[in-house]
Structures are given as C-alpha cells and as structure tokens.
Short mmCIF file of C-alpha atoms in Angstrom, two decimals:
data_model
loop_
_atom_site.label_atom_id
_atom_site.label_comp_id
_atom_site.label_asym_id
_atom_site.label_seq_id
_atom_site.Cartn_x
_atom_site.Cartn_y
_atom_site.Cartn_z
CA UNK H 23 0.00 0.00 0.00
CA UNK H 24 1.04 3.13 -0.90
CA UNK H 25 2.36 5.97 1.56
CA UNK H 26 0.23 9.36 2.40
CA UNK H 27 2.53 11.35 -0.01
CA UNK H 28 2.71 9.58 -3.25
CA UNK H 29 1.41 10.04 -6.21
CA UNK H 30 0.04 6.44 -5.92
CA UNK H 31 -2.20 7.17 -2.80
CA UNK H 32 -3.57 10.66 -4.14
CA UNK H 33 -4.75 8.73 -7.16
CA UNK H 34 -6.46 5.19 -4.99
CA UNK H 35 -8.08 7.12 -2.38
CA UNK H 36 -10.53 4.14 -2.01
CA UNK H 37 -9.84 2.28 1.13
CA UNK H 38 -13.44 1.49 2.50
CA UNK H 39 -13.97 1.05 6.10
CA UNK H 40 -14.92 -2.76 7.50
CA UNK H 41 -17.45 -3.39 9.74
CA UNK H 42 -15.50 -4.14 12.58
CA UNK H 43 -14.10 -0.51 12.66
CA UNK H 44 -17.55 0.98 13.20
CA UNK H 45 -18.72 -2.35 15.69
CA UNK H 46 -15.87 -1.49 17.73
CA UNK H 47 -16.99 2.17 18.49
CA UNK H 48 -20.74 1.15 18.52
CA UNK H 49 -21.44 2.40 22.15
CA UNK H 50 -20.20 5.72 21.04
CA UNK H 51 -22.95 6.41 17.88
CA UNK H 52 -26.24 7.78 19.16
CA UNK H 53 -28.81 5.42 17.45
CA UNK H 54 -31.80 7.81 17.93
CA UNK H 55 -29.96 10.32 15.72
CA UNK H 56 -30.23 10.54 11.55
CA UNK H 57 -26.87 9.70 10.64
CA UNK H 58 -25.29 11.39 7.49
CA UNK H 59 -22.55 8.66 6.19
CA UNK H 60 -21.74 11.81 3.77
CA UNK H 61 -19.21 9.53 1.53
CA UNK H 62 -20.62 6.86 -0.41
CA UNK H 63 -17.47 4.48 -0.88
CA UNK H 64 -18.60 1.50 -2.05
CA UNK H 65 -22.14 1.82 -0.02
CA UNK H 66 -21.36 -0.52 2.72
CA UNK H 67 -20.71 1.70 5.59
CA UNK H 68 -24.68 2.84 6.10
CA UNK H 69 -25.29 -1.21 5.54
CA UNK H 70 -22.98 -1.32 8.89
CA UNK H 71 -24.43 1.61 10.51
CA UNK H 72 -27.71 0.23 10.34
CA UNK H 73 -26.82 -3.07 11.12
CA UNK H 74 -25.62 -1.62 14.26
CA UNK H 75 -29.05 -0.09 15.09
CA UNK H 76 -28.97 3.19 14.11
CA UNK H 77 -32.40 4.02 12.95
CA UNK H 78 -31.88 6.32 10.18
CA UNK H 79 -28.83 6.59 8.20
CA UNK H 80 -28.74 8.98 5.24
CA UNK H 81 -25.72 7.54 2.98
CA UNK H 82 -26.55 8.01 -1.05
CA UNK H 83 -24.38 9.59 -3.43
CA UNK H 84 -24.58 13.38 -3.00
CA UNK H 85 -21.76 15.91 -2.87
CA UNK H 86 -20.71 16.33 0.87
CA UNK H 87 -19.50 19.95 0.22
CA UNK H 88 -23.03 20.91 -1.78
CA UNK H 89 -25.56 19.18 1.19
CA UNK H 90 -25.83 19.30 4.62
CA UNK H 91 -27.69 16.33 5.61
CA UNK H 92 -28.75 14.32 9.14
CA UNK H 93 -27.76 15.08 12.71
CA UNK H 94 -24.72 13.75 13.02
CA UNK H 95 -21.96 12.13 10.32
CA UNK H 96 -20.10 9.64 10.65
CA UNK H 97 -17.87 8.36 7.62
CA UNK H 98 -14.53 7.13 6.83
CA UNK H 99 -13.85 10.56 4.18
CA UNK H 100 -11.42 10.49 1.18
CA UNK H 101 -8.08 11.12 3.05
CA UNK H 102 -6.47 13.40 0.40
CA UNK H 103 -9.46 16.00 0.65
CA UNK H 104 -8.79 16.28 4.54
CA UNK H 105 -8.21 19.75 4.28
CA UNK H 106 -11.35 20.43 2.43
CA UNK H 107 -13.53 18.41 4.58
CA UNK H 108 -12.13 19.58 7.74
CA UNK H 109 -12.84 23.34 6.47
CA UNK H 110 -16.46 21.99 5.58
CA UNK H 111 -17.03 20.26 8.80
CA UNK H 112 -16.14 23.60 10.73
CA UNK H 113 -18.61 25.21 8.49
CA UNK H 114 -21.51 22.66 9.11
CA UNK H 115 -20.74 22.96 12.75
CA UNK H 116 -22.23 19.69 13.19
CA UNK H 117 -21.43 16.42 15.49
CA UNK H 118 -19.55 14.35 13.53
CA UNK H 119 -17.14 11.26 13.87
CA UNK H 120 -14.51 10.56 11.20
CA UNK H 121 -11.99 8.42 10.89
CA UNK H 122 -8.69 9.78 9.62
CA UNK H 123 -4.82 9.51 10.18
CA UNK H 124 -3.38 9.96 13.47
CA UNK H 125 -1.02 12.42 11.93
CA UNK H 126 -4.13 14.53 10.84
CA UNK H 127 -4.14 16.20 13.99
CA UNK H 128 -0.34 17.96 13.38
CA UNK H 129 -1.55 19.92 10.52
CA UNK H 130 -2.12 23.61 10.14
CA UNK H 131 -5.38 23.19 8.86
CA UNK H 132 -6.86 20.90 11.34
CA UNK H 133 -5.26 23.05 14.03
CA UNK H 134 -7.08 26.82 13.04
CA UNK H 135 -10.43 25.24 12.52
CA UNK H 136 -10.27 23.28 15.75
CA UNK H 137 -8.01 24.90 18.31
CA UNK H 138 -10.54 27.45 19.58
CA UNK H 139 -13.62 25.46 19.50
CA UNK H 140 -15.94 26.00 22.32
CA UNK H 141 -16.22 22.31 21.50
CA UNK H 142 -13.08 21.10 21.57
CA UNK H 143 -12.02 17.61 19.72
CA UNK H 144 -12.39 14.45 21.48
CA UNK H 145 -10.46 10.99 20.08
CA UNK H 146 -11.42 7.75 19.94
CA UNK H 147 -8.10 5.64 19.74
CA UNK H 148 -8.15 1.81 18.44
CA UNK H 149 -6.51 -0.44 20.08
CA UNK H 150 -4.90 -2.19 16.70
CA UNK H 151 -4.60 -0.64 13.05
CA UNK H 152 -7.79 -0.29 11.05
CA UNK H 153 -7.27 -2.85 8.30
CA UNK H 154 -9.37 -1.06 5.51
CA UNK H 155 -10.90 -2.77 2.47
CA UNK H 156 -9.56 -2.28 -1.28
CA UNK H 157 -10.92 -3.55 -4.07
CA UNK H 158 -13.43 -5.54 -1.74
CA UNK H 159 -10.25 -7.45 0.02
CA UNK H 160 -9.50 -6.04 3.63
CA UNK H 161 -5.81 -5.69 3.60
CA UNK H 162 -4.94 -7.69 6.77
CA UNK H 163 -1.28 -6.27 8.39
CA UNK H 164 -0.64 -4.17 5.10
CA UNK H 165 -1.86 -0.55 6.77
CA UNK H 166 1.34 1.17 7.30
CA UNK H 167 -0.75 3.90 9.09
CA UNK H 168 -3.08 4.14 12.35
CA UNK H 169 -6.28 6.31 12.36
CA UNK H 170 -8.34 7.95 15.13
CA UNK H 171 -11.75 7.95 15.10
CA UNK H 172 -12.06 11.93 15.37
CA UNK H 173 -15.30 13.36 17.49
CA UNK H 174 -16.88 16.54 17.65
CA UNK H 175 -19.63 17.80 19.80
CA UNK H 176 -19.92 14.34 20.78
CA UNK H 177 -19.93 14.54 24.43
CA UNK H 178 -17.64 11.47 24.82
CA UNK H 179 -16.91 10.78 28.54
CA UNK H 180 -13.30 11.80 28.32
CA UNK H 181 -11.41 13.61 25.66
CA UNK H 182 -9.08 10.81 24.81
CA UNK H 183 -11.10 7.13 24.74
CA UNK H 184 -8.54 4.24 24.58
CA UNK H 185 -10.10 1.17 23.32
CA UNK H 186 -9.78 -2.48 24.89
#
C-alpha cells in the first residue's frame, strides 16, 4: 500500500472502512440520531451503521461539500481531501465522527479550525490498526498507518477514549 505522499495514494483514495471498525466504536454512535454517512465508498458503511441499530442513516451519493444532511456524520472521508472536509465540517458545525490519520491532527489546517472550539475535539483511539478494504479485500497487516476515530460535539466521557 502506498504511503500518504505519493502520487500512488492521491490517485487510490478508495480504502473502504470494514465493519469491525464501526462495531468497535458502537457504544459511542447515538442510534436515535439521523446519521449522514456523507461519503458513499462502495455503499457498505450505512449497511454497517444500520446493522448496528442506528435508525436512520442517510448515505446516497450526494456531494458532501453541496448538502448538509442528518444530525450527526459519521464516515470514513477520502483522506487526500482532509483539508477540504475539515474546512467543511467547521462550516456545518455539526457532530460528527470521522476516521482519519493519526497524523491529521499535526496539521495547520486541522489546528485553526479546531483549536478554539468552544467544543473542543475528542479521540477515539483503536486499540490495533484499522485494516481497511480495497478492491473488496481487507488488507490484513498491510496498513502502514493508524487512524483515530475523530469526534466533535460528541460529548464522549473523556477527551481521549482508549479502546480495549
């Protein structure tokens, strides 16, 4: 698998999130919420979601920076848009939980849209890699990165959640 700067990763940003990443923070998604999975992949993710008992889950094809959907979102976004969507989600100013790269959290952008936030950011840390699905085939011990699930206005009951 390719590396967060080359060429090769910019161009197969299509690593789809398995069930087991969204089971294993299932106590944290509010089920009585509609839930905007605002990035269609390959359509599974709101399968999962729903699976999981959330009772309305709004995940279809539309443009996440034209629509502002649901309560809440929770998605797995395109990693080499982070900068976009982290301007957009500071726009929508909605609870949301996203999975992205640890190494998210050093950047300039994520910094001025978050820093100051009566809300501040909470993380959800996994206790093992996120083994993400490409071309339908989850690549077991080929992620060479970790991810945080990353919370806003989520009222988690501490700021950093470890996972067992």
């Amino acid at each position: 698998m390719a590396g967060f700067h080359t060429k090769t990763f910019l161009k197969h940003d299509d690593y789809m999130t398995p069930k087991y990443a969204w089971e294993n923070i299932t106590q944290y998604i509010p089920k009585d919420k509609v839930i905007w999975e605002s990035f269609m992949g390959d359509g599974k993710s709101g399968e999962y979601l729903r699976e999981l008992g959330c009772k309305e889950v709004i995940h279809d094809n539309d443009d996440f920076f034209e629509n502002n959907k649901g309560d809440i979102i929770i998605s797995n976004p395109p990693f080499s848009k982070s900068k976009d969507i982290m301007n957009r989600l500071k726009e929508l100013q909605k609870p949301f939980i996203i999975i992205m790269p640890c190494s998210k959290l050093t950047t300039s952008y994520f910094r001025e849209n978050f820093k100051d936030s009566e809300n501040p950011i909470q993380i959800i840390i996994p206790r093992k890699r996120i083994q993400f699905i490409k071309n339908g085939n989850e690549l077991q011990n080929k992620c060479n990165f970790d991810c945080f699930y990353y919370c806003y206005k989520m009222d988690l009951p501490r700021d950093i959640v470890w996972l067992d």
